[in-house]
Amino acid sequence: MVQGTTSKEAHNESLTVRDERTGKTYTIPIVENSIPATAFKKIVAPSKKGEREENETERGLRVLDKGFLNTAVIRSQITYIDGEAGILRYRGIPIEQLAVNSSYLECAYLLIYGNLPTRPHFNTFKAEVMHHSIMHHDSEELFASFRYDSHPMAILTSAFAALGSYYAEANPSLAGQGLYTRGTPESLAIMDKQIYRLLGKATTMAAMAYRIRQGRAFVTPPVGLSYTGSFLYQMDHLGEEGYKPNPILEKALDVLFLLHADHELNASCTTVLQTGSSLVDPYSAVAAGCASLYGPLHGGANEAVIRMLISIGPPDNVPRFLEQVKKKERVLSGFGHRVYKTSDPRSFIVRKTADEVFALTGTDPLLQTAMRLHDEAMKDDYFVSRKLAPNVDFWSGLIYRAMGFPMDFFPVLFAVPRVAGWLAHWRQMMLQEGGVKIWRPRQIYVGPEKRDFVPIEERKDEGKQPRERPTEVYHSGQSKRYYLAEYTGKAKL
Ligand SMILES: CC(C)(COP(=O)(O)OP(=O)(O)OC[C@H]1O[C@@H](n2cnc3c(N)ncnc32)[C@H](O)[C@@H]1OP(=O)(O)O)[C@@H](O)C(=O)NCCC(=O)NCCS
């Protein structure tokens, strides 16, 4: 049993833990309302008779937290979320103020370097990012090697990883493992150059992933456009002279990019840090983050909202759908959040942006269904009592759809702006006090105890569940003729 008390003295707060197995009491310091998990390693007990040696009882108490529900893995100065109050701040500045007054690139600067830039600093940063948007000509072959129906996130993830292969001087495996952790002016210059390259080329690679599926030739990034203007140009330009994307759509995309730039330690950001903790190059770390974001529980929810709205159909079908949700037969995509227990503050801004886009593009019939769904869910006790409210994805998919993006491109529109957040956290970790420790979590081993090897002739089939043996699978693409053929080395299937 563990009993906890905290003293009122902020400078001397502690948790008193009594281990009922031994009767011993331990004092664990509380700093910034957190306790060091390693302090529990000192809590040891003699192994009981018959206890599994794998429990390692004599080597200290372990802390089990499947899915990081209450484990802080880093001290961070970047983003603050209060999920109960619906607060999101980048470096202390409320997201609502940034959405109205700032831009995506300015927020990227804020997230990465800690403060809003002065005009000269911003001009330098923007010029560097935009200058580094051009891809090496050879990389076109990589994009062209994908099949016409490849998911754009598969292309983008591969492209981030491949991009690192162009810069040997930026690879700690080749240039020395202290490349990014030294904090010297030379080290910071190498780090920032990779940041410019990753931010600059993220839109170019996303646009290339878009165009390859359309069978369109690639476009050189334009000069003189904004970050999102350049992105739209690279996707849509077909050779017309003086082509400029629509400013309302360019601005709307910039606001969406700003809102998606960071969200503290979500799955993809944690993946970037976990991968980066081995001191691998930032291209590989960002590729890993991109792969994590690809999953439907993370970057795919906005697409799920549209599929859900299409399946519901006209607004009159909403009550029936909500009854199915309440019976747990369906999920109301775009509602609920692990952190927010009230409306996601970004959802209000996205809703407003949606109106501006719809005024230009015309409304989508799905909007009526979405509005009815929103209004009915917000007053229904099932959702109210579970604190389920709209998240950012509830409305963003409708904007992307109105802007004419294919549904499987929605996660790309999330991943591209999130590069800023990933890099901000990666840079912070590389430069943190005390250096970087590789992220190596513990496990609770519950598998077989020590047993001896058995020769194959003497083995019994011990697997009781289907999952305990390999599944026999259907081999598509091989005909009956092939199976009836004889050849050397043919294995009996
Ligand atoms: C985001 C999400 C994964 C968070 O999950 P979580 O923090 O683990 O929350 P839980 O699964 O514990 O949900 C708590 C309760 O609310 C219900 N619930 C949560 N989200 C729900 C949703 N979108 N629709 C219907 N019921 C939902 C759960 O069934 C559970 O009900 P119960 O207490 O009767 O068992 C979840 O809300 C969800 O799947 N939402 C839809 C997908 C989505 O929009 N994701 C984007 C997030 S930005």
XYZ file of C-alpha atoms and ligand atoms in Angstrom:
541
model
C 0.000 0.000 0.000
C 1.221 3.491 -0.758
C 0.207 6.489 1.313
C 1.002 9.988 0.125
C 1.282 13.306 1.907
C 2.596 16.624 0.676
C 3.959 19.351 2.915
C 2.859 22.966 2.491
C 6.448 24.162 2.062
C 6.942 24.644 -1.661
C 10.738 24.346 -1.300
C 10.572 21.167 0.752
C 7.667 19.161 -0.598
C 7.768 15.413 -0.418
C 5.757 12.258 -0.685
C 5.958 9.737 2.143
C 5.593 6.183 0.965
C 5.205 3.212 3.278
C 5.905 -0.212 1.800
C 3.587 -2.625 3.607
C 5.721 -5.555 2.461
C 8.651 -4.444 4.598
C 7.200 -1.782 6.897
C 9.809 0.669 5.621
C 9.018 4.310 4.918
C 10.566 6.312 2.095
C 10.574 10.040 1.472
C 10.386 11.026 -2.162
C 10.896 14.663 -3.194
C 8.118 16.474 -5.051
C 9.474 18.985 -7.545
C 7.135 20.954 -9.831
C 4.293 18.700 -8.660
C 6.078 15.606 -9.930
C 8.024 12.756 -8.395
C 11.087 11.104 -9.932
C 10.137 7.577 -10.998
C 13.706 6.419 -10.308
C 13.176 7.135 -6.580
C 10.961 4.046 -6.516
C 13.957 1.905 -7.496
C 15.153 2.275 -3.910
C 12.015 0.541 -2.640
C 13.141 -3.048 -2.444
C 11.646 -6.110 -0.753
C 12.857 -9.658 -0.243
C 11.559 -12.053 -2.839
C 8.691 -14.157 -1.471
C 8.837 -17.946 -1.637
C 7.621 -19.079 -5.060
C 7.725 -15.587 -6.549
C 8.834 -15.279 -10.162
C 12.445 -14.174 -10.438
C 11.364 -11.975 -13.368
C 9.518 -9.727 -10.906
C 12.946 -8.518 -9.782
C 11.508 -7.623 -6.371
C 14.922 -7.171 -4.806
C 15.968 -4.715 -7.499
C 13.429 -2.003 -6.798
C 9.793 -1.121 -7.434
C 8.843 -0.551 -11.059
C 6.348 2.046 -12.268
C 3.813 0.686 -14.763
C 2.075 3.209 -17.030
C 0.744 1.564 -20.197
C 0.267 4.267 -22.831
C 1.931 7.071 -20.794
C -1.305 8.036 -19.038
C 0.499 9.853 -16.224
C 4.184 9.815 -17.033
C 6.096 12.978 -17.858
C 9.146 12.193 -19.978
C 10.659 15.635 -20.387
C 10.708 19.179 -18.945
C 9.499 21.476 -21.684
C 9.080 25.217 -22.247
C 7.210 24.960 -25.539
C 3.468 24.333 -25.355
C 0.992 24.329 -22.468
C -2.414 22.651 -22.573
C -5.042 22.760 -19.811
C -7.535 20.189 -21.016
C -10.096 20.953 -18.288
C -10.201 24.672 -19.069
C -9.716 24.348 -22.851
C -6.442 26.295 -22.905
C -3.676 25.995 -25.496
C -0.639 28.293 -25.444
C 2.515 28.335 -27.558
C 5.396 29.598 -25.381
C 2.811 31.200 -23.092
C 0.803 32.996 -25.791
C -2.867 31.911 -26.109
C -3.678 30.202 -29.414
C -6.639 32.563 -29.926
C -4.287 35.598 -29.997
C -1.856 33.871 -32.327
C -4.601 32.773 -34.743
C -5.769 36.377 -35.161
C -2.438 38.210 -35.131
C 0.283 35.821 -36.249
C 1.168 33.495 -39.117
C 2.283 29.893 -39.366
C 5.939 30.729 -40.011
C 6.011 33.252 -37.173
C 4.574 30.595 -34.843
C 7.163 28.106 -36.112
C 9.836 30.629 -35.064
C 8.117 31.135 -31.711
C 7.899 27.407 -31.038
C 11.485 26.676 -32.092
C 13.346 29.689 -30.672
C 11.136 30.635 -27.709
C 9.982 34.195 -28.474
C 8.143 36.091 -31.186
C 10.728 37.320 -33.708
C 11.729 40.913 -34.350
C 11.169 41.930 -37.964
C 14.835 41.433 -39.010
C 14.977 38.042 -37.288
C 11.735 36.958 -38.902
C 12.877 38.128 -42.340
C 16.054 36.063 -42.025
C 14.156 33.014 -40.807
C 11.510 33.230 -43.535
C 14.140 33.789 -46.238
C 16.107 30.751 -45.046
C 13.050 28.498 -44.909
C 11.783 29.549 -48.326
C 15.305 29.368 -49.801
C 15.611 25.764 -48.630
C 12.392 24.626 -50.293
C 13.988 23.291 -53.480
C 14.529 19.539 -53.730
C 17.516 17.906 -55.388
C 16.585 16.891 -58.921
C 17.514 13.232 -58.210
C 14.770 13.026 -55.590
C 12.149 13.193 -58.347
C 12.976 9.557 -59.081
C 12.054 8.601 -55.549
C 8.602 10.179 -55.892
C 8.147 8.723 -59.364
C 8.877 5.217 -58.033
C 5.626 5.162 -56.043
C 2.511 3.614 -57.499
C -0.235 5.944 -58.729
C -2.528 4.939 -55.835
C 0.058 5.153 -53.034
C -1.178 6.817 -49.870
C 0.456 10.275 -49.770
C 1.503 9.724 -46.146
C 3.507 6.656 -47.224
C 5.238 8.851 -49.816
C 5.839 11.720 -47.386
C 7.203 9.456 -44.631
C 9.619 7.825 -47.083
C 10.607 11.201 -48.499
C 11.556 12.617 -45.069
C 13.770 9.575 -44.392
C 15.323 9.699 -47.878
C 15.990 13.437 -47.582
C 18.525 12.799 -44.812
C 20.648 10.757 -47.224
C 21.511 13.961 -49.117
C 23.265 15.604 -46.160
C 26.179 13.546 -44.850
C 27.431 16.575 -42.890
C 24.148 16.572 -40.931
C 24.298 12.916 -39.966
C 25.701 12.240 -36.465
C 26.503 8.672 -37.539
C 29.001 10.117 -40.011
C 29.893 13.519 -38.575
C 30.134 12.632 -34.872
C 27.520 11.919 -32.245
C 27.853 15.292 -30.502
C 26.837 17.094 -33.697
C 23.598 18.495 -32.272
C 24.218 18.374 -28.520
C 27.331 20.542 -28.210
C 25.426 23.834 -28.252
C 28.397 25.674 -29.806
C 27.773 28.292 -32.526
C 28.981 25.791 -35.165
C 26.706 23.065 -33.807
C 23.716 25.464 -33.662
C 24.376 26.543 -37.252
C 24.285 22.923 -38.467
C 21.135 22.302 -36.444
C 19.337 25.369 -37.740
C 20.264 24.628 -41.334
C 18.531 21.246 -41.055
C 15.524 22.984 -39.486
C 15.309 25.387 -42.452
C 15.644 22.476 -44.853
C 12.970 20.378 -43.164
C 10.495 23.260 -42.892
C 11.249 24.475 -46.406
C 11.047 21.117 -48.097
C 8.020 19.791 -46.164
C 5.598 21.657 -48.463
C 7.630 20.778 -51.565
C 7.630 17.057 -50.736
C 3.920 17.103 -49.836
C 3.156 18.841 -53.141
C 5.285 16.291 -54.994
C 3.363 13.469 -53.291
C 0.168 15.182 -54.479
C 1.312 15.705 -58.065
C 2.763 12.271 -58.633
C -0.669 10.787 -58.055
C -2.178 13.191 -60.559
C 0.417 12.318 -63.169
C 1.598 15.941 -63.194
C 5.196 17.108 -63.633
C 6.779 18.634 -60.525
C 6.957 22.397 -60.051
C 9.949 24.398 -58.799
C 8.926 26.245 -55.606
C 7.971 29.828 -56.537
C 9.730 32.946 -55.273
C 7.915 35.640 -53.301
C 4.865 33.733 -52.053
C 3.936 32.942 -48.449
C 4.556 29.487 -46.987
C 1.020 28.252 -47.712
C 0.840 30.262 -50.943
C 3.933 28.441 -52.176
C 2.413 25.110 -51.124
C -0.837 25.760 -53.005
C 1.109 26.969 -56.043
C 3.240 23.844 -56.094
C 0.183 21.613 -55.973
C -1.979 23.430 -58.489
C 0.080 25.427 -60.951
C -0.285 24.109 -64.494
C 2.026 26.537 -66.248
C -0.237 29.613 -66.371
C 1.629 32.916 -66.422
C 1.455 34.957 -63.190
C -0.414 32.195 -61.326
C -1.329 33.095 -57.735
C -3.389 30.998 -55.324
C -6.607 32.527 -53.959
C -5.638 34.729 -50.950
C -8.631 33.624 -48.836
C -7.693 29.957 -49.227
C -4.017 30.787 -48.683
C -4.888 32.586 -45.421
C -7.311 29.853 -44.286
C -4.632 27.200 -44.811
C -2.145 29.363 -42.922
C -4.527 29.554 -39.943
C -5.031 25.778 -40.047
C -1.250 25.280 -40.241
C -0.776 27.608 -37.262
C -3.343 25.646 -35.215
C -1.682 22.327 -36.096
C 1.913 23.497 -35.518
C 2.255 21.911 -32.077
C 0.281 20.097 -29.415
C 2.967 19.133 -26.877
C 3.703 15.455 -26.337
C 1.192 13.761 -28.633
C 2.061 10.378 -30.165
C 4.019 11.728 -33.135
C 6.025 14.276 -31.131
C 6.870 11.606 -28.573
C 7.975 9.361 -31.430
C 10.264 12.097 -32.776
C 11.840 12.504 -29.329
C 12.125 8.767 -28.703
C 13.786 8.292 -32.096
C 15.921 11.410 -31.686
C 17.120 10.219 -28.277
C 19.409 7.731 -30.036
C 21.043 10.864 -31.556
C 19.968 9.839 -35.046
C 19.749 12.617 -37.662
C 16.635 14.877 -37.574
C 15.384 13.615 -40.967
C 15.039 10.082 -39.613
C 13.418 11.371 -36.415
C 10.880 13.433 -38.398
C 10.167 10.447 -40.687
C 9.381 8.382 -37.573
C 7.055 11.124 -36.310
C 5.348 11.254 -39.689
C 4.727 7.497 -39.539
C 3.184 7.865 -36.094
C 0.911 10.701 -37.196
C -0.326 8.550 -40.109
C -2.322 6.334 -37.703
C -6.120 6.735 -37.538
C -6.077 7.497 -33.803
C -3.890 10.524 -34.457
C -3.719 12.285 -37.826
C -6.510 10.365 -39.500
C -9.492 11.598 -37.445
C -10.402 14.493 -39.780
C -10.782 12.015 -42.632
C -12.876 9.747 -40.376
C -15.234 12.691 -39.706
C -15.959 13.120 -43.419
C -16.500 9.394 -43.931
C -18.866 9.439 -40.944
C -20.826 12.444 -42.286
C -21.145 10.801 -45.717
C -22.418 7.619 -44.078
C -25.009 9.574 -42.036
C -26.346 11.435 -45.060
C -28.970 14.200 -44.609
C -29.432 15.974 -41.228
C -32.684 14.095 -40.541
C -30.633 10.925 -40.063
C -28.656 12.457 -37.188
C -30.941 11.340 -34.305
C -30.756 7.711 -35.509
C -26.963 7.939 -35.769
C -26.666 9.374 -32.248
C -28.782 6.533 -30.884
C -26.307 4.094 -32.477
C -23.391 5.994 -30.905
C -25.029 5.783 -27.498
C -25.472 2.030 -27.941
C -21.704 1.904 -28.738
C -22.420 0.673 -32.244
C -20.779 3.743 -33.817
C -18.237 6.395 -32.799
C -18.843 10.105 -33.169
C -15.565 10.996 -34.879
C -14.273 14.485 -34.149
C -15.649 14.401 -30.599
C -13.687 13.612 -27.456
C -10.017 14.025 -26.650
C -7.522 12.424 -24.290
C -6.521 15.830 -22.940
C -9.448 18.204 -23.550
C -12.471 17.608 -21.357
C -14.235 20.639 -22.793
C -14.282 22.065 -26.334
C -10.882 22.010 -27.999
C -9.984 25.755 -28.198
C -8.797 25.226 -31.783
C -12.263 24.028 -32.824
C -13.795 27.534 -32.407
C -11.115 29.082 -34.636
C -11.504 26.333 -37.237
C -15.279 26.853 -37.235
C -14.794 30.563 -38.024
C -12.236 29.771 -40.736
C -14.705 27.282 -42.212
C -17.292 30.038 -42.647
C -14.766 32.198 -44.517
C -13.875 29.329 -46.851
C -17.501 28.296 -47.430
C -18.387 31.899 -48.338
C -15.956 31.475 -51.222
C -16.405 27.840 -52.205
C -20.113 27.453 -51.418
C -21.347 25.263 -48.609
C -20.986 21.561 -48.522
C -24.290 19.685 -47.891
C -22.361 17.748 -45.235
C -22.065 20.988 -43.225
C -25.799 20.859 -42.409
C -25.378 17.327 -41.117
C -22.276 18.341 -39.132
C -24.082 21.310 -37.541
C -27.100 19.255 -36.537
C -24.774 16.571 -35.140
C -22.826 19.156 -33.166
C -25.910 20.902 -31.763
C -27.694 17.701 -30.737
C -24.590 16.069 -29.214
C -23.749 19.185 -27.199
C -27.094 19.026 -25.390
C -27.297 15.240 -25.053
C -26.564 13.847 -21.598
C -24.468 10.961 -23.004
C -21.880 13.394 -24.394
C -22.232 16.061 -21.699
C -21.720 13.603 -18.826
C -18.629 12.099 -20.516
C -17.239 15.568 -21.276
C -17.190 14.805 -25.001
C -16.940 17.982 -27.056
C -15.766 18.778 -30.607
C -12.055 18.575 -31.259
C -10.099 20.319 -34.026
C -10.826 17.520 -36.489
C -14.604 17.939 -36.357
C -14.514 20.994 -38.639
C -11.081 20.876 -40.329
C -11.993 17.992 -42.647
C -14.944 20.002 -43.982
C -12.618 22.891 -44.879
C -10.118 20.595 -46.583
C -12.981 19.016 -48.524
C -14.350 22.406 -49.541
C -10.857 23.348 -50.717
C -10.854 20.267 -52.924
C -8.211 18.132 -51.220
C -8.639 14.364 -51.551
C -9.549 12.715 -48.240
C -6.359 10.687 -47.940
C -4.398 13.948 -48.239
C -5.904 15.311 -44.981
C -3.214 13.743 -42.731
C -0.556 15.340 -44.962
C -2.128 18.737 -44.215
C -1.646 17.911 -40.536
C 1.894 16.491 -40.839
C 3.387 19.387 -42.830
C 2.697 22.097 -40.213
C 3.496 19.714 -37.342
C 7.118 19.578 -38.566
C 7.621 22.903 -36.722
C 6.435 21.410 -33.423
C 8.479 18.236 -33.861
C 11.624 20.257 -34.563
C 10.998 22.621 -31.639
C 10.830 19.659 -29.239
C 13.771 17.907 -30.899
C 15.938 21.051 -30.699
C 14.969 21.625 -27.075
C 15.930 18.041 -26.178
C 19.261 18.215 -28.024
C 20.160 21.370 -26.071
C 18.697 20.405 -22.699
C 20.774 20.662 -19.563
C 22.592 17.437 -18.774
C 22.618 16.205 -22.387
C 20.406 13.605 -24.018
C 19.678 10.266 -22.419
C 18.451 7.517 -24.696
C 14.746 6.810 -24.087
C 14.638 3.220 -22.967
C 11.441 2.412 -21.043
C 11.089 -0.617 -18.820
C 8.704 -3.531 -19.238
C 6.976 -5.880 -16.834
C 7.998 -9.273 -18.140
C 5.097 -11.754 -17.807
C 6.315 -14.393 -20.280
C 7.531 -17.929 -19.594
C 9.981 -18.534 -16.770
C 13.337 -20.098 -17.637
C 12.884 -23.332 -19.623
C 15.197 -25.599 -21.620
C 15.579 -25.912 -25.353
C 13.763 -28.964 -26.816
C 15.020 -30.613 -30.069
C 12.483 -30.342 -32.901
C 11.737 -34.090 -32.995
C 10.698 -34.068 -29.319
C 8.469 -30.984 -29.396
C 4.730 -31.056 -28.741
C 2.369 -28.478 -30.217
C 2.122 -26.172 -27.204
C 0.307 -23.277 -28.863
C -3.294 -23.226 -27.623
C -4.517 -20.043 -29.289
C -4.500 -19.284 -33.043
C -2.232 -16.312 -32.312
C 0.440 -18.696 -31.003
C 1.279 -20.053 -34.451
C 1.810 -18.384 -37.832
C -1.358 -17.965 -39.884
C -1.606 -19.752 -43.216
C -2.375 -17.069 -45.742
C -3.870 -16.927 -49.208
C -1.200 -16.266 -51.832
C -2.720 -13.867 -54.290
C -1.234 -13.735 -57.753
C -0.309 -17.428 -57.828
C -2.475 -19.720 -59.924
C -3.602 -23.307 -59.456
C -1.180 -24.208 -62.268
C 1.657 -22.861 -60.160
C 0.688 -24.962 -57.153
C 0.408 -28.109 -59.306
C 3.876 -27.551 -60.770
C 6.947 -29.427 -59.514
C 10.283 -27.774 -58.867
C 13.419 -28.317 -56.845
C 13.111 -27.207 -53.265
C 9.272 -27.099 -53.316
C 8.069 -26.921 -49.715
C 4.907 -28.743 -48.652
C 2.392 -26.061 -47.742
C -9.876 10.897 -28.780
C -10.242 9.600 -28.051
C -9.380 8.464 -28.664
C -9.904 9.782 -26.570
O -10.094 8.572 -25.920
P -9.943 8.368 -24.350
O -9.348 9.565 -23.707
O -9.236 7.078 -24.148
O -11.463 8.318 -23.856
P -12.303 7.026 -23.537
O -12.199 6.067 -24.670
O -11.878 6.559 -22.177
O -13.781 7.589 -23.483
C -14.546 7.812 -22.302
C -16.004 7.487 -22.578
O -16.497 8.299 -23.650
C -16.906 7.479 -24.768
N -16.382 8.145 -25.971
C -15.185 8.761 -26.148
N -15.097 9.306 -27.361
C -16.266 9.019 -27.974
C -16.754 9.320 -29.259
N -16.036 10.035 -30.125
N -17.990 8.868 -29.592
C -18.722 8.171 -28.704
N -18.317 7.853 -27.452
C -17.086 8.283 -27.103
C -16.220 6.147 -24.546
O -16.946 5.102 -25.188
C -16.249 6.061 -23.056
O -17.584 5.728 -22.659
P -17.852 4.771 -21.355
O -17.368 5.574 -20.194
O -19.319 4.522 -21.403
O -17.027 3.527 -21.594
C -11.752 9.298 -28.200
O -12.509 10.336 -27.648
C -12.151 9.048 -29.639
O -11.995 7.926 -30.131
N -12.670 10.101 -30.358
C -13.015 9.969 -31.754
C -11.762 10.039 -32.632
C -11.227 11.443 -32.745
O -11.951 12.392 -32.991
N -9.895 11.571 -32.584
C -9.201 12.828 -32.754
C -8.598 13.305 -31.499
S -7.886 14.910 -31.788
